[in-house]
Coordinates of C-alpha atoms in Angstrom, one line a residue:
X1 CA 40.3 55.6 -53.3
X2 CA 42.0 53.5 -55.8
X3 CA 40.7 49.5 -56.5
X4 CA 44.5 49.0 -55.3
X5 CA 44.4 51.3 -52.3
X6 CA 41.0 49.3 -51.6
X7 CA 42.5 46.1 -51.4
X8 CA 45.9 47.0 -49.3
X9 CA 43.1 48.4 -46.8
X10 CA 40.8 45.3 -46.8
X11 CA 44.1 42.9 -46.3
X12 CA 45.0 45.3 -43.2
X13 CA 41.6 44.7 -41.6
X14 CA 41.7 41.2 -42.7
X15 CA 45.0 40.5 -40.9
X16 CA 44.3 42.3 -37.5
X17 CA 40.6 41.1 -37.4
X18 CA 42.4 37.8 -37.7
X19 CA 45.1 37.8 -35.6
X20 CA 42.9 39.1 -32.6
X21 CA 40.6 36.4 -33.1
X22 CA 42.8 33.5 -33.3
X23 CA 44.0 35.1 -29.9
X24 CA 40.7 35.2 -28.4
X25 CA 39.9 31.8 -29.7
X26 CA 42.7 30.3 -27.8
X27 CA 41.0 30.9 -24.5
X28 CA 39.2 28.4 -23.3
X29 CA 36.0 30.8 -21.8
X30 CA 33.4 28.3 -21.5
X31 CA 30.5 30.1 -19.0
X32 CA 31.1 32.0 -17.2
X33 CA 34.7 31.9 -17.3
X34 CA 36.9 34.7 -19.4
X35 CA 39.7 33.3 -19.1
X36 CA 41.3 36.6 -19.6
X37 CA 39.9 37.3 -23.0
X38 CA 38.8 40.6 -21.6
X39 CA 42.3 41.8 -20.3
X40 CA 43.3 41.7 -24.4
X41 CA 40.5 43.6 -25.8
X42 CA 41.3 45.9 -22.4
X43 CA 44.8 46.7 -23.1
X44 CA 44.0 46.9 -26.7
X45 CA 41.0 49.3 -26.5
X46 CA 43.5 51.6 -23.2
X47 CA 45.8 52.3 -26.4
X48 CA 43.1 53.5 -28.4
X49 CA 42.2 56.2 -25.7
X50 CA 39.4 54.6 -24.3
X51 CA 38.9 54.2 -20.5
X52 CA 38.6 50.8 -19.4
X53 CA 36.3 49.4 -16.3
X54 CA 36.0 45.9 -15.0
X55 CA 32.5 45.2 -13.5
X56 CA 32.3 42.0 -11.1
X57 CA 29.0 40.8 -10.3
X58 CA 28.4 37.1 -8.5
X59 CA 30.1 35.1 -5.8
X60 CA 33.7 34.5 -6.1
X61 CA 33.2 31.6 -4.1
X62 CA 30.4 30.1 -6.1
X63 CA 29.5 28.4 -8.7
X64 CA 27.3 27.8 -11.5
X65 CA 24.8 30.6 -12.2
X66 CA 25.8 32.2 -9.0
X67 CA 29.8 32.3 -9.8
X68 CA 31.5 35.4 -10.3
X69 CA 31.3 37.1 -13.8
X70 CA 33.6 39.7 -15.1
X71 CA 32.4 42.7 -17.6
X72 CA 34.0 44.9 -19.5
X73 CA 32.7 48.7 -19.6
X74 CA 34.8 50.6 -22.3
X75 CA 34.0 54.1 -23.4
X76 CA 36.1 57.1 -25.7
X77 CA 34.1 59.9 -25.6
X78 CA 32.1 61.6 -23.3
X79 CA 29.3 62.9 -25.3
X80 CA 26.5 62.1 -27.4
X81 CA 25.5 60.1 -29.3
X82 CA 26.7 56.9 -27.7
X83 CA 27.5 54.2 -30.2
X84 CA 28.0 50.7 -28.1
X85 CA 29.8 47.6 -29.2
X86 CA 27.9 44.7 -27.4
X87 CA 29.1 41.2 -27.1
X88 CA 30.0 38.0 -25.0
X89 CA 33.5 36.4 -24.4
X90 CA 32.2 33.4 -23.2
X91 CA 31.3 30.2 -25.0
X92 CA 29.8 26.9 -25.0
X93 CA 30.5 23.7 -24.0
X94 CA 32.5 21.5 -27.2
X95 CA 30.8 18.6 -26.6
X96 CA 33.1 15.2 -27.3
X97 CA 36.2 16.8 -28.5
X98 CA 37.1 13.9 -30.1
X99 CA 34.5 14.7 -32.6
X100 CA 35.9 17.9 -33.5
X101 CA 37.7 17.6 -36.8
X102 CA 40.7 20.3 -35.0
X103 CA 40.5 20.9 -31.4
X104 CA 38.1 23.1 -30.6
X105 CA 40.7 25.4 -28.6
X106 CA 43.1 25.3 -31.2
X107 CA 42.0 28.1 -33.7
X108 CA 43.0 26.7 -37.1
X109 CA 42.8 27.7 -40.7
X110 CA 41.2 25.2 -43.1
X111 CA 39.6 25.4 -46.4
X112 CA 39.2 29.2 -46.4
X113 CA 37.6 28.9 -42.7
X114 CA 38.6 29.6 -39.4
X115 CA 38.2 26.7 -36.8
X116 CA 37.1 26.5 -33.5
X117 CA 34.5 26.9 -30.7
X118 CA 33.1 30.5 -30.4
X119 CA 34.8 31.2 -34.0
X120 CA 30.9 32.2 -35.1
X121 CA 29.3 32.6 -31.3
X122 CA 30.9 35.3 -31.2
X123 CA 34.8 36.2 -30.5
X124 CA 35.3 37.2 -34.4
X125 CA 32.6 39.4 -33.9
X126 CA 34.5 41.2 -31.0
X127 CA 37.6 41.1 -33.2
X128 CA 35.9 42.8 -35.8
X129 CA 34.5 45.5 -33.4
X130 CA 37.9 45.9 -31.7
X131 CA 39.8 46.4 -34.9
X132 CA 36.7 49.0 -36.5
X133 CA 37.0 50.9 -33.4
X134 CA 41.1 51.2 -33.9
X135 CA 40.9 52.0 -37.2
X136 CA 38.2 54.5 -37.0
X137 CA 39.7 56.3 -33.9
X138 CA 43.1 56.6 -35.8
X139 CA 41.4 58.1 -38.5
X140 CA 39.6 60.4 -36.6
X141 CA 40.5 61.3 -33.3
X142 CA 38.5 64.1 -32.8
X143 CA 35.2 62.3 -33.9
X144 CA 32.4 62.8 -32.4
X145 CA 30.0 61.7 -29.5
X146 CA 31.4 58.2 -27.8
X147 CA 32.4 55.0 -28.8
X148 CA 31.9 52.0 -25.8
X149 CA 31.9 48.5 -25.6
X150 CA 29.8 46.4 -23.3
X151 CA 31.6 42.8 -23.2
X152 CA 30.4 40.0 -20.5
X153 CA 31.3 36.3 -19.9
X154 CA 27.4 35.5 -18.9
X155 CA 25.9 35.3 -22.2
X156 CA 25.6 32.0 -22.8
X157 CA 24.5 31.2 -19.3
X158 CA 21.7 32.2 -16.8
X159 CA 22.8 36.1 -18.1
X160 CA 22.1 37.4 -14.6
X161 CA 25.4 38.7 -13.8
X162 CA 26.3 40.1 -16.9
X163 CA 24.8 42.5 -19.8
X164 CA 21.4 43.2 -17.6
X165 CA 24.2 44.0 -14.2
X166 CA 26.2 46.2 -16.6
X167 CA 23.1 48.0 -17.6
X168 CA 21.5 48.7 -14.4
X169 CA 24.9 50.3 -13.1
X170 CA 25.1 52.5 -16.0
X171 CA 21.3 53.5 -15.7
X172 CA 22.0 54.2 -11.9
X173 CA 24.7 56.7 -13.5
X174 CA 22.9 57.9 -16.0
X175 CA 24.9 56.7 -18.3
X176 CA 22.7 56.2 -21.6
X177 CA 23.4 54.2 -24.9
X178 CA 22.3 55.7 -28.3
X179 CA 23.1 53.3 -30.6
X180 CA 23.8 49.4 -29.7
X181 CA 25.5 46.8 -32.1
X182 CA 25.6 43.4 -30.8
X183 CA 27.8 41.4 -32.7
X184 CA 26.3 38.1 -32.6
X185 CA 25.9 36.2 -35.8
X186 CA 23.0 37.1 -37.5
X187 CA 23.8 36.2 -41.3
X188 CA 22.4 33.3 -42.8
X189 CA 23.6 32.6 -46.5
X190 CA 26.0 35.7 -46.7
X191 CA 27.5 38.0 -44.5
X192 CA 25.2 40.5 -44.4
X193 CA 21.8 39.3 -45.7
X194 CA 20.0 39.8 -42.2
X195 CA 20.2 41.4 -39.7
X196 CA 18.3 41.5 -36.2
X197 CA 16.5 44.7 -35.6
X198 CA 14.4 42.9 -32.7
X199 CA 13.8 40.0 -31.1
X200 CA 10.4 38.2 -29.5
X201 CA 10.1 37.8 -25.8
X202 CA 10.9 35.1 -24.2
X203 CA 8.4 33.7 -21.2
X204 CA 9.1 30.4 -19.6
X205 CA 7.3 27.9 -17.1
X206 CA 7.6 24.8 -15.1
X207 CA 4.4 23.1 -14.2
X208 CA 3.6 20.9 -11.8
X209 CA 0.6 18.8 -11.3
X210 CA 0.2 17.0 -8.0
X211 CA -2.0 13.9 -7.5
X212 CA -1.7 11.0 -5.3
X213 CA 0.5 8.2 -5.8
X214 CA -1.1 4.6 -6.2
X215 CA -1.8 1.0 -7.5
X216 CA -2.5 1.3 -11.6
X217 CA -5.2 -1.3 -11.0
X218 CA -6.6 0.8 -8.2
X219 CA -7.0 4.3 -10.2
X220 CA -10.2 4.8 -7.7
X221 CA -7.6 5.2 -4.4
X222 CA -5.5 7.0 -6.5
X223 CA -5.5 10.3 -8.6
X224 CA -3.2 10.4 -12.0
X225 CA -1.3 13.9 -12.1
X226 CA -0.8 13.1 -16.3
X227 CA -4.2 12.1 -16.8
X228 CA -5.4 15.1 -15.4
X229 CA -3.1 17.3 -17.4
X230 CA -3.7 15.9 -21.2
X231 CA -6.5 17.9 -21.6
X232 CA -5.4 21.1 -20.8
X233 CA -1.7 20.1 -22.4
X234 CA -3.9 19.4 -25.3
X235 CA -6.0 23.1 -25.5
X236 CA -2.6 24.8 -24.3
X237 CA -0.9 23.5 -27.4
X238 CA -3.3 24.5 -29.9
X239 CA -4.2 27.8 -28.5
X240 CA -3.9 30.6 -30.9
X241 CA -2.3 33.4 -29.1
X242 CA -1.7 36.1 -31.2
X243 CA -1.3 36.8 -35.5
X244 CA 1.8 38.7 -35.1
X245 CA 2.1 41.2 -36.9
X246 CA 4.4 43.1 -40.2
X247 CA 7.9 42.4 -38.1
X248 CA 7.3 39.1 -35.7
X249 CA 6.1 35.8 -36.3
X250 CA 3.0 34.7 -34.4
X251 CA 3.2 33.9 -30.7
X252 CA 4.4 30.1 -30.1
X253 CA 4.4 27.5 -27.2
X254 CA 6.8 24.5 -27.4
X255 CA 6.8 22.0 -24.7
X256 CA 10.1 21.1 -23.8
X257 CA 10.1 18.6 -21.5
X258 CA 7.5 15.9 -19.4
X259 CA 8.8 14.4 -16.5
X260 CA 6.6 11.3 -14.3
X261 CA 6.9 8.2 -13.6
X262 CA 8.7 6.1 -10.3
X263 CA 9.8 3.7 -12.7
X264 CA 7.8 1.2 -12.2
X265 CA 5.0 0.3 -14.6
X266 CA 2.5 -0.5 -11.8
X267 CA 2.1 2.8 -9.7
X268 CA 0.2 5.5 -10.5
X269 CA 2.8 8.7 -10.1
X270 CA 2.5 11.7 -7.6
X271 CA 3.8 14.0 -9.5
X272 CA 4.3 15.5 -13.5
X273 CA 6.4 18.5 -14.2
X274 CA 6.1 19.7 -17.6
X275 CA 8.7 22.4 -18.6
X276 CA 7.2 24.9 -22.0
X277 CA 8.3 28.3 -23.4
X278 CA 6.3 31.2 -25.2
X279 CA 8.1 33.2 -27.9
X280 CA 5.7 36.4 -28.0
X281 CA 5.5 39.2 -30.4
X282 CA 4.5 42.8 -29.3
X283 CA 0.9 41.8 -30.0
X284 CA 0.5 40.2 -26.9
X285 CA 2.1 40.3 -22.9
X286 CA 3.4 38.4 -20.5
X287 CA 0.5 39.1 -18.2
X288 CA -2.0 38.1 -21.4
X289 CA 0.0 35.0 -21.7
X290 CA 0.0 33.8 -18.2
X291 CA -3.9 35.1 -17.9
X292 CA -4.7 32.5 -20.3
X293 CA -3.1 30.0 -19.5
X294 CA -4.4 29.9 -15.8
X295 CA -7.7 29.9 -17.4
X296 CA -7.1 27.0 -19.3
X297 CA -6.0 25.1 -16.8
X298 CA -8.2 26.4 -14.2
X299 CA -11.2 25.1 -16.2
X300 CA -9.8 21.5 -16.7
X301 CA -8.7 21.7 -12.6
X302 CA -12.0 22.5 -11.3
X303 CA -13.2 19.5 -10.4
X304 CA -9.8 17.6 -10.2
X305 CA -8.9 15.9 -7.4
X306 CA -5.3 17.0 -8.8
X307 CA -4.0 20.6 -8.1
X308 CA -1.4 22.3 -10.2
X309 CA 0.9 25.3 -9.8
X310 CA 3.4 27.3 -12.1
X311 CA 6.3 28.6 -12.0
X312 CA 7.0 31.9 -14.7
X313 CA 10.5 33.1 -15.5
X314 CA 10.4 35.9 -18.1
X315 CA 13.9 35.8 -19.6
X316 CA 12.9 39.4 -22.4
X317 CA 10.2 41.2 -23.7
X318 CA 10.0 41.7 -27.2
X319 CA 11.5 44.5 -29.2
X320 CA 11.6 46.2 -32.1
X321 CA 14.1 49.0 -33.0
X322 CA 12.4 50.5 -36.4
X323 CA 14.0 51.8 -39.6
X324 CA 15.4 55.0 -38.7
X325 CA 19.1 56.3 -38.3
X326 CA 20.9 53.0 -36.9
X327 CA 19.2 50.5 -39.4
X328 CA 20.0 52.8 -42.0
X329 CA 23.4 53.1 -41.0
X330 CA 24.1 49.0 -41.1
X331 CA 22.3 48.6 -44.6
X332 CA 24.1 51.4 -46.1
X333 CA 27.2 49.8 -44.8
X334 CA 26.6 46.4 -45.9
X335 CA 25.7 47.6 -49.4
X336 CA 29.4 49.2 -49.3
X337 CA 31.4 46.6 -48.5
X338 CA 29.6 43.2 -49.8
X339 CA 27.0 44.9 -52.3
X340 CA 24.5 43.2 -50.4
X341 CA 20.5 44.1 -49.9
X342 CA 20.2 43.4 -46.3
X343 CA 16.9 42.1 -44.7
X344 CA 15.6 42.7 -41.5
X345 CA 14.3 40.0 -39.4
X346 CA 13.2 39.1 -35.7
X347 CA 13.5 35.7 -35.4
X348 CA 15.6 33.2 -33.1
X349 CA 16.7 33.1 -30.1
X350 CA 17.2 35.7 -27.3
X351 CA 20.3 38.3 -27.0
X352 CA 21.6 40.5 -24.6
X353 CA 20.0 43.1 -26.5
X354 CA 16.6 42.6 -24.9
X355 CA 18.3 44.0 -21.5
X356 CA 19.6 47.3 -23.5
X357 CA 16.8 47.9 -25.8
X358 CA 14.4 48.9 -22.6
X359 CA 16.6 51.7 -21.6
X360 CA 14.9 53.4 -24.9
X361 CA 19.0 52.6 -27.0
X362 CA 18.4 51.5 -30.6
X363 CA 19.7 47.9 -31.2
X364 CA 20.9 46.1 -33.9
X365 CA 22.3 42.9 -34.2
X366 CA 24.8 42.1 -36.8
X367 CA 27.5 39.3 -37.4
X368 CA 29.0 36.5 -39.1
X369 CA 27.0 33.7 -40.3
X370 CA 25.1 31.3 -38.0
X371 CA 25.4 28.0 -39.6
X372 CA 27.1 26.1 -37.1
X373 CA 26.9 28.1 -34.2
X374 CA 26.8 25.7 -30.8
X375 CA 27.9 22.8 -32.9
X376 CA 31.2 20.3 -33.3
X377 CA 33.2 21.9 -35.8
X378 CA 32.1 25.7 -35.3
X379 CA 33.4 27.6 -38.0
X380 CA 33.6 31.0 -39.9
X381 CA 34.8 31.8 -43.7
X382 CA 38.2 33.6 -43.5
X383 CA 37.1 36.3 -46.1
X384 CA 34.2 37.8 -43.9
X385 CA 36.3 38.7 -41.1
X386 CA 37.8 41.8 -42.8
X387 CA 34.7 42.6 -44.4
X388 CA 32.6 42.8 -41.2
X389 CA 35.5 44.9 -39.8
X390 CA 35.0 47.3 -42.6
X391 CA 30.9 47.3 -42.1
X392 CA 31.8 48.0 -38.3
X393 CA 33.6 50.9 -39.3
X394 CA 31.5 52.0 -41.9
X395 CA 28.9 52.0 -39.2
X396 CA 30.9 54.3 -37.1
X397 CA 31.8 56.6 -40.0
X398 CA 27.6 57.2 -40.9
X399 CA 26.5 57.7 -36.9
X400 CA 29.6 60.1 -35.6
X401 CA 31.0 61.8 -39.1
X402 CA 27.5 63.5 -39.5
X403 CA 26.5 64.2 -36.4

């Protein structure tokens, strides 16, 4: 193909990966509402010959983490392999808008970036998907194993009426993913430069220390839930847990919040509630993690007149999805359209590709940059948009043209 030919084909992703952003971006789909972002990747993806299924999960009735969510299932295909497009519709809150330089629900273009919330986190992602998946299908109907998208509006939530739902149907099916690309933004200086091939686990727990409430300068009628905590707060914090290993950072604890007190300065409280999170690599478990910890604190609580108890949510366990076929796939892409080396990293946060790596799927996570993802003035450079289109379909090209 000609340099010429090149560009005219760039511009064309450019535009549509545009436009269907800006149109997503309009939508004001703070969790868990859609707002009916869904019903435009739904009729776009129907023209594109893919069957289309809504999957409701929640209370209509409800709200907050119990309210009713709406996924999209999309699939082209019925054989293998199974390439999925996974990503999230919904978006955070904007904060003061009023400290937005544009309104965060009016996408504008500025300084070569597109403007507004979820314009990183992640609706251009979607767009590029959408528009990959149009132009790849156009070029070759007759390609290959499948092509589906898992979209949810429970991402940025309590995520337990979207992706993990989704998947348990499709398990219940037998329905199996091969491949998984989760657009969320995964580029740091350039689009490109990293991506996610896995993600630590994600353990959580509220404790609470009960002693009994009293006069400060009576501390003998009384027993101080804080005072008997600092020690073991203090080991828990410094405890080495694990070295990590050649793809994740060692294991971490943060505390994220301490909560005492009646509000006077003169009582001894009842009660402290201390709120801390592990990020684990595959070197250690959940069960290793909360094994210790009970043993720290069971040798500080021995002889306390306090007691203490804990409360575990595991949000993920850690994965990995090794160099093989679907990494190779992304970096070879990458390298075509931006000329870029790509690196592979686990770090930050959680995704919804900790509920789809277990069913034994290969995931990847791969987007725009992540500067100011959750922030006032969420943006995205203009000139990556058609680019990550093109890597999308690139993608597509490696994993269904040679099978």
């Amino acid at each position: 193909m000609s340099d010429v030919n090149k560009n005219i084909f760039s511009q064309t992703h450019q535009q549509a990966t545009l436009a269907l952003s800006i149109a997503l971006l309009e939508r004001p789909s703070v969790t868990p509402d859609d707002d009916g972002c869904q019903d435009i990747l739904s009729e776009r993806l129907t023209q594109a010959g893919f069957a289309c299924e809504f999957m409701y999960y929640g209370d209509r009735q409800a709200k907050g983490e119990h309210a009713e969510v709406k996924n999209l299932w999309a699939r082209r295909g019925t054989a293998d392999p199974v390439i999925c497009f996974a990503g999230h519709t919904d978006v955070v809150p904007t904060g003061a808008e009023k400290n937005w330089t544009y309104p965060p629900f009016t996408p504008t273009i500025a300084d070569g970036y597109l403007w507004a919330r979820g314009a990183a986190d992640m609706k251009t992602g979607i767009a590029a998907f959408t528009v990959a998946a149009e132009r790849f299908v156009q070029n070759h109907p007759e390609h290959n194993g499948s092509i589906a998208f898992l979209i949810t509006s429970d991402e940025e939530g309590p995520s337990i009426n979207g992706t993990v739902k989704v998947i348990e149907t499709l398990e219940a099916r037998q329905e199996k993913i091969t491949y998984c690309l989760v657009g969320e933004p995964s580029s740091t200086d350039t689009l490109g430069d990293i991506i996610k091939n896995g993600r630590r686990g994600s353990l959580g727990a509220v404790l609470t220390v009960t002693g009994k409430q009293g006069h400060v300068a009576y501390p003998h009628l009384a027993s101080n839930p804080i005072h008997a905590a600092m020690s073991a707060l203090a080991e828990l914090t410094a405890a080495t847990w694990d070295n990590g290993n050649d793809y994740f950072p060692a294991t971490s604890l943060q505390i994220s919040n301490i909560k005492s007190g009646t509000g006077a300065t003169n009582v001894i409280p009842e009660t402290l509630a201390v709120v801390f999170n592990f990020r684990f690599s595959t070197e250690t478990t959940e069960d290793e993690l909360k094994a210790k910890t009970h043993a720290i604190f069971d040798k500080y609580f021995a002889d306390s007149k306090a007691k203490y108890d804990i409360h575990w949510k595991l949000s993920g366990q850690p994965f990995l999805t090794p160099e093989g076929k679907l990494v190779s796939a992304c970096q070879q892409a990458i390298k075509s359209v931006t000329g870029t080396d790509t690196t592979l990293s686990t770090s930050g946060g959680t995704s919804d590709g900790r509920f789809i790596a277990p069913t034994s799927a290969q995931v990847v996570e791969l987007g725009v940059r992540n500067a100011t993802i959750h922030q006032v003035d969420e943006k995205v450079e203009i000139d990556d948009l058609g680019k990550l289109a093109q890597i999308y379909e690139g993608i597509l090209e490696s994993l269904l043209l040679d099978e």
